[in-house]
C-alpha positions as YAML, in Angstrom:
chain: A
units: angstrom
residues:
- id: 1
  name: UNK
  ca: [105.81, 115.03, 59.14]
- id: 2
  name: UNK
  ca: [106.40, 118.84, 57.61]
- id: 3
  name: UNK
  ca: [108.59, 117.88, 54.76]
- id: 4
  name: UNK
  ca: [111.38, 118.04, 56.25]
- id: 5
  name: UNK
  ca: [114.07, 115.40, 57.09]
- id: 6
  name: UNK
  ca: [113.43, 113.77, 60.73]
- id: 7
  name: UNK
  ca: [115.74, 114.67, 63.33]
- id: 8
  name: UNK
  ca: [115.90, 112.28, 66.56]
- id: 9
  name: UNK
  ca: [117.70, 112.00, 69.59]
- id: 10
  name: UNK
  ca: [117.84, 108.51, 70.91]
- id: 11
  name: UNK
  ca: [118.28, 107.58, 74.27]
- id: 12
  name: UNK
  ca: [121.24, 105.18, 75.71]
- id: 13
  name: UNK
  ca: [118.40, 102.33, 75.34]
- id: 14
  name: UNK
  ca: [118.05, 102.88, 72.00]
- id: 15
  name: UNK
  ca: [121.15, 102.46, 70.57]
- id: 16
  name: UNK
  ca: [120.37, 99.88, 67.63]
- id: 17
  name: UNK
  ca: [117.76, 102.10, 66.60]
- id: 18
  name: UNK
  ca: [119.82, 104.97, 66.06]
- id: 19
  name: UNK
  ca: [122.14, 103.01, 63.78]
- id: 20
  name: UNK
  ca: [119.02, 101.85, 61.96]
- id: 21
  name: UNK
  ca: [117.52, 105.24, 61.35]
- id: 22
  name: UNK
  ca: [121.19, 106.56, 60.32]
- id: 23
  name: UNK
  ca: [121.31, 103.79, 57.82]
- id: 24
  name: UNK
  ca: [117.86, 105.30, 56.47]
- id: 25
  name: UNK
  ca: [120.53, 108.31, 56.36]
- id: 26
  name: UNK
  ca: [118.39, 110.69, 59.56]
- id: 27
  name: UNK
  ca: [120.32, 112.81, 61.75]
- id: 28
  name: UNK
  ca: [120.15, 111.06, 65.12]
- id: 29
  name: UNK
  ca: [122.04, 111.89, 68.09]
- id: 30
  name: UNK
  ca: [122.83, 109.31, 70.64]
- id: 31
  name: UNK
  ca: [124.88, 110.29, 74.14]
- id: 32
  name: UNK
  ca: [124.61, 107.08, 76.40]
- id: 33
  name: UNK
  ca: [126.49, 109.62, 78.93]
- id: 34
  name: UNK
  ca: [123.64, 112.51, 79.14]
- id: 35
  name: UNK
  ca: [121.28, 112.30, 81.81]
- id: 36
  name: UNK
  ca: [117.96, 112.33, 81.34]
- id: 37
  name: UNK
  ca: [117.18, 116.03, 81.98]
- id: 38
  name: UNK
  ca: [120.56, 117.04, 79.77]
- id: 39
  name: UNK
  ca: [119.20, 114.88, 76.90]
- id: 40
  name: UNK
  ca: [115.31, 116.15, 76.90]
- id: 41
  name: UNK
  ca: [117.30, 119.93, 77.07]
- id: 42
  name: UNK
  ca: [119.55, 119.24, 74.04]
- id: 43
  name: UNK
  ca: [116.24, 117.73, 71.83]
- id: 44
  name: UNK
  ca: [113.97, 120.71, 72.87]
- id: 45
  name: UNK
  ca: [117.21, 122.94, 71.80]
- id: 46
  name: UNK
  ca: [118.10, 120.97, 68.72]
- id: 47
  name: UNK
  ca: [114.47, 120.14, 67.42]
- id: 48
  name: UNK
  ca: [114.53, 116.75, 67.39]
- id: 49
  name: UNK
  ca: [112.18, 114.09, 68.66]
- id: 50
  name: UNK
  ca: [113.33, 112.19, 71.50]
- id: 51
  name: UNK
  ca: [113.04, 108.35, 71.18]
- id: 52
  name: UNK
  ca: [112.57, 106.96, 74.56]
- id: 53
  name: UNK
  ca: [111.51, 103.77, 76.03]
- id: 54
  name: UNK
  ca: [111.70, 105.31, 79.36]
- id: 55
  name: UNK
  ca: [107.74, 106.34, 80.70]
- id: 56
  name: UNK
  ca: [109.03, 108.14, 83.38]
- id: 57
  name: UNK
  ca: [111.49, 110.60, 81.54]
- id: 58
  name: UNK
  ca: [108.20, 111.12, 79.28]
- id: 59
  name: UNK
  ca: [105.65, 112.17, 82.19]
- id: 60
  name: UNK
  ca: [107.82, 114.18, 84.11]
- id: 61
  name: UNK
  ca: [110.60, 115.69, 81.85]
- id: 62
  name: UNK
  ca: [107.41, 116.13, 79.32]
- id: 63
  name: UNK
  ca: [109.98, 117.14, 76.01]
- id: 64
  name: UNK
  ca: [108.28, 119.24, 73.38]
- id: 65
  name: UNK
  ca: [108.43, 116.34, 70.52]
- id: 66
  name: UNK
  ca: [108.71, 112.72, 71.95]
- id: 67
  name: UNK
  ca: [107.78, 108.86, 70.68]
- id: 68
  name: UNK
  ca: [107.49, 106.51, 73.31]
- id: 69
  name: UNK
  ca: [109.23, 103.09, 71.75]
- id: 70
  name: UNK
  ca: [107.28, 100.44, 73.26]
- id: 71
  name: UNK
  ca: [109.38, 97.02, 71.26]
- id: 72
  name: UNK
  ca: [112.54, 95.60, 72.05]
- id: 73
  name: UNK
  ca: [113.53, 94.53, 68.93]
- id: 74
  name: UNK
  ca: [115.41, 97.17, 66.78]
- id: 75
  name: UNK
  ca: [113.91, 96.85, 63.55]
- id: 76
  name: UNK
  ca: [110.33, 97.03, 64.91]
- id: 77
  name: UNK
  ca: [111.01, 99.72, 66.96]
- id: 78
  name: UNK
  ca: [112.09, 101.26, 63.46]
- id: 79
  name: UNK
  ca: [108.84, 100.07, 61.82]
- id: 80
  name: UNK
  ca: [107.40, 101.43, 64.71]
- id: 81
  name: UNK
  ca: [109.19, 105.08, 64.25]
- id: 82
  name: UNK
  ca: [108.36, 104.91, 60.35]
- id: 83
  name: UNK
  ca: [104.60, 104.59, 60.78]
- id: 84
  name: UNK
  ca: [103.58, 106.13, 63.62]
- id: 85
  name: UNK
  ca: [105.46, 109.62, 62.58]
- id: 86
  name: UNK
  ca: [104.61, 108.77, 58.99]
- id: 87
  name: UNK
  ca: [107.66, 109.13, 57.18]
- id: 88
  name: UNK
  ca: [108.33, 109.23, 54.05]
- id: 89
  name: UNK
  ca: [111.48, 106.87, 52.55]
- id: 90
  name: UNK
  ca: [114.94, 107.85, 51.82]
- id: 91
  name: UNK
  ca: [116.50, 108.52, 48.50]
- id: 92
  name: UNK
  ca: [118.97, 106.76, 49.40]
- id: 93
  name: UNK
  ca: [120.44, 104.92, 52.02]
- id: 94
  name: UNK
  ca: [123.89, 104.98, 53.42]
- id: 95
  name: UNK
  ca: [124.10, 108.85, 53.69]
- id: 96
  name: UNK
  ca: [125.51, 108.66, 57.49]
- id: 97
  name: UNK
  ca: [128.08, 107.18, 59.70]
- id: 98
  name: UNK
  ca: [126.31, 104.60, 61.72]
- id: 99
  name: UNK
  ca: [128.73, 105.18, 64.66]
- id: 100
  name: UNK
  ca: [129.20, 109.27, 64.81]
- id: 101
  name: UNK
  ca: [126.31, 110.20, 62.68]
- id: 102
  name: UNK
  ca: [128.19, 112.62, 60.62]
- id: 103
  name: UNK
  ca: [126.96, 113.40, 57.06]
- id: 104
  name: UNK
  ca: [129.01, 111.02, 54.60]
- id: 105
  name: UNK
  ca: [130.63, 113.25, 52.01]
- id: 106
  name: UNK
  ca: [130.78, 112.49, 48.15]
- id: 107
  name: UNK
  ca: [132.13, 108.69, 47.02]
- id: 108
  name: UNK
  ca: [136.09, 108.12, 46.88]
- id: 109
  name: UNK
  ca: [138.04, 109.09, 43.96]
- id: 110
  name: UNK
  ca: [139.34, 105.66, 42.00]
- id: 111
  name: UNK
  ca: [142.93, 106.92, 43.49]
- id: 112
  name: UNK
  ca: [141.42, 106.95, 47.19]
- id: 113
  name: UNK
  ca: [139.35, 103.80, 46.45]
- id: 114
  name: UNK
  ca: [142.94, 102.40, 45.88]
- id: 115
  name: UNK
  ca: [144.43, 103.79, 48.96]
- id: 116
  name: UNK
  ca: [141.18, 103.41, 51.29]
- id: 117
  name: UNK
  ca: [139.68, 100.40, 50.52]
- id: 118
  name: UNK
  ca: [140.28, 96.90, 50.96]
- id: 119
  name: UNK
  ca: [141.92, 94.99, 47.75]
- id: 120
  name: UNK
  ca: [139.05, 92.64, 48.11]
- id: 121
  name: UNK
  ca: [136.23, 95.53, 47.90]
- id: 122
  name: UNK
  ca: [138.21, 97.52, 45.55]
- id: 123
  name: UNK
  ca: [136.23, 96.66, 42.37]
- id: 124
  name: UNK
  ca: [132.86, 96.56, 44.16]
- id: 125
  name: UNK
  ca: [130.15, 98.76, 42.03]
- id: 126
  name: UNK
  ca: [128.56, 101.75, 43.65]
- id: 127
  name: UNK
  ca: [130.36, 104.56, 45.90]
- id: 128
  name: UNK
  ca: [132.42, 104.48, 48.70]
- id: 129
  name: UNK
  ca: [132.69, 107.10, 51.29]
- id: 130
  name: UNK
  ca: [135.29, 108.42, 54.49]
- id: 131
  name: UNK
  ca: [133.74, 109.49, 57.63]
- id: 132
  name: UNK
  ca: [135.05, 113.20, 57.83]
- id: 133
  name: UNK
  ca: [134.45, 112.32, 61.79]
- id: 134
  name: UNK
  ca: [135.44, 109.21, 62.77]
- id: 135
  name: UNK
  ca: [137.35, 108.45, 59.68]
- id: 136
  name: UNK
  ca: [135.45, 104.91, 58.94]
- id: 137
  name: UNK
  ca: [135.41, 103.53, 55.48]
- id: 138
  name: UNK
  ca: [131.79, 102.38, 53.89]
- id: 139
  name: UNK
  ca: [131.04, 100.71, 50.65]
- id: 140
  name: UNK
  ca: [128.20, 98.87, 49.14]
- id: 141
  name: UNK
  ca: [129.00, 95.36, 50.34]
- id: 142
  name: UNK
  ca: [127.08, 91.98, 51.44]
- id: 143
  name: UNK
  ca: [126.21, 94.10, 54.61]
- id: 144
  name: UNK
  ca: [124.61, 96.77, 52.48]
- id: 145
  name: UNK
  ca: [122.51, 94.22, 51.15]
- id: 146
  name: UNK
  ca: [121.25, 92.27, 54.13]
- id: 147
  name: UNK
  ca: [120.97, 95.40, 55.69]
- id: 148
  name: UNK
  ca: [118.50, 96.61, 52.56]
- id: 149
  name: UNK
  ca: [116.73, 92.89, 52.64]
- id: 150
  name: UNK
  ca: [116.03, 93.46, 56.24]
- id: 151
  name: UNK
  ca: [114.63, 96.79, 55.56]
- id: 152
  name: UNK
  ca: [112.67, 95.01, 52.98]
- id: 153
  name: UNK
  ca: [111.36, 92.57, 55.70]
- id: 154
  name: UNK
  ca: [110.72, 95.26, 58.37]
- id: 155
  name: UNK
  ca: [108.90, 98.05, 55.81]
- id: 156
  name: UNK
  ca: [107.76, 95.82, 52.56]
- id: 157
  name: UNK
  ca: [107.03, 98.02, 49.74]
- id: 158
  name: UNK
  ca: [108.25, 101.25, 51.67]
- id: 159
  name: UNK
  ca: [111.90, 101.55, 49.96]
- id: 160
  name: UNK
  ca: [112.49, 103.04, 46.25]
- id: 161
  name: UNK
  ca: [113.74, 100.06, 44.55]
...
């Protein structure tokens, strides 16, 4: 890659993926509604690389940037996306809404922490964020961390510690 942060557009097959790479906090788009012409349009407009398991939609719609995603299980299909397009590792994770892909703002004030969260979660260390788009709440949990273990698994050594 150039540098600069991946963008992706996932098709409606590839819809663990795309939570996956938002995790690793890239901009992926994911319409399970778009056709296949529509979507290979809105990637050539946008930039991004279409993820696609679909061999037909890649020989005849031929979009400008594409990876064929030959696995069926999500996190080597991510493996898969890492190495063959070389990326390079996030500075951090958790950076975007696993369901609307919108860009997480900064962490919760202690007063909206109050308001927000959970009373259980509450106290938790490290930030909590709102979804300005969908409105859902995230914080460093047990699902953070076997989501970063299985990251672990999938890429070992790849992650900043």
């Amino acid at each position: 890659m150039d540098g600069a942060a991946p963008r992706f557009a996932a098709d409606a097959m590839l819809a663990r993926l795309a939570r996956w790479l938002r995790v690793l906090g890239w901009d992926t788009t994911l319409d399970p509604e778009l056709d296949d012409p529509e979507l290979v349009f809105r990637a050539n407009e946008q930039r991004r690389i279409l993820l696609t398991r679909d061999r037909h939609l890649l020989r005849e719609l031929k979009p400008h940037r594409s990876l064929e995603v030959r696995s069926d299980e999500p996190l080597e299909q991510l493996r898969d996306v890492v190495l063959s397009l070389q990326l390079e590792p996030p500075r951090e994770l958790f950076t975007r809404c696993t369901v609307c892909n919108s860009p997480l703002p900064d962490p919760l004030s202690p007063a909206q922490r109050e308001v927000l969260l959970p009373p259980d979660v509450r106290d938790l260390p490290g930030p909590a964020r709102q979804c300005p788009g969908c409105g859902r709440i995230y914080w460093l949990g047990s699902h953070a961390r076997r989501m970063r273990a299985a990251l672990e698994r999938t890429l070992p050594g790849w992650l900043a510690p």
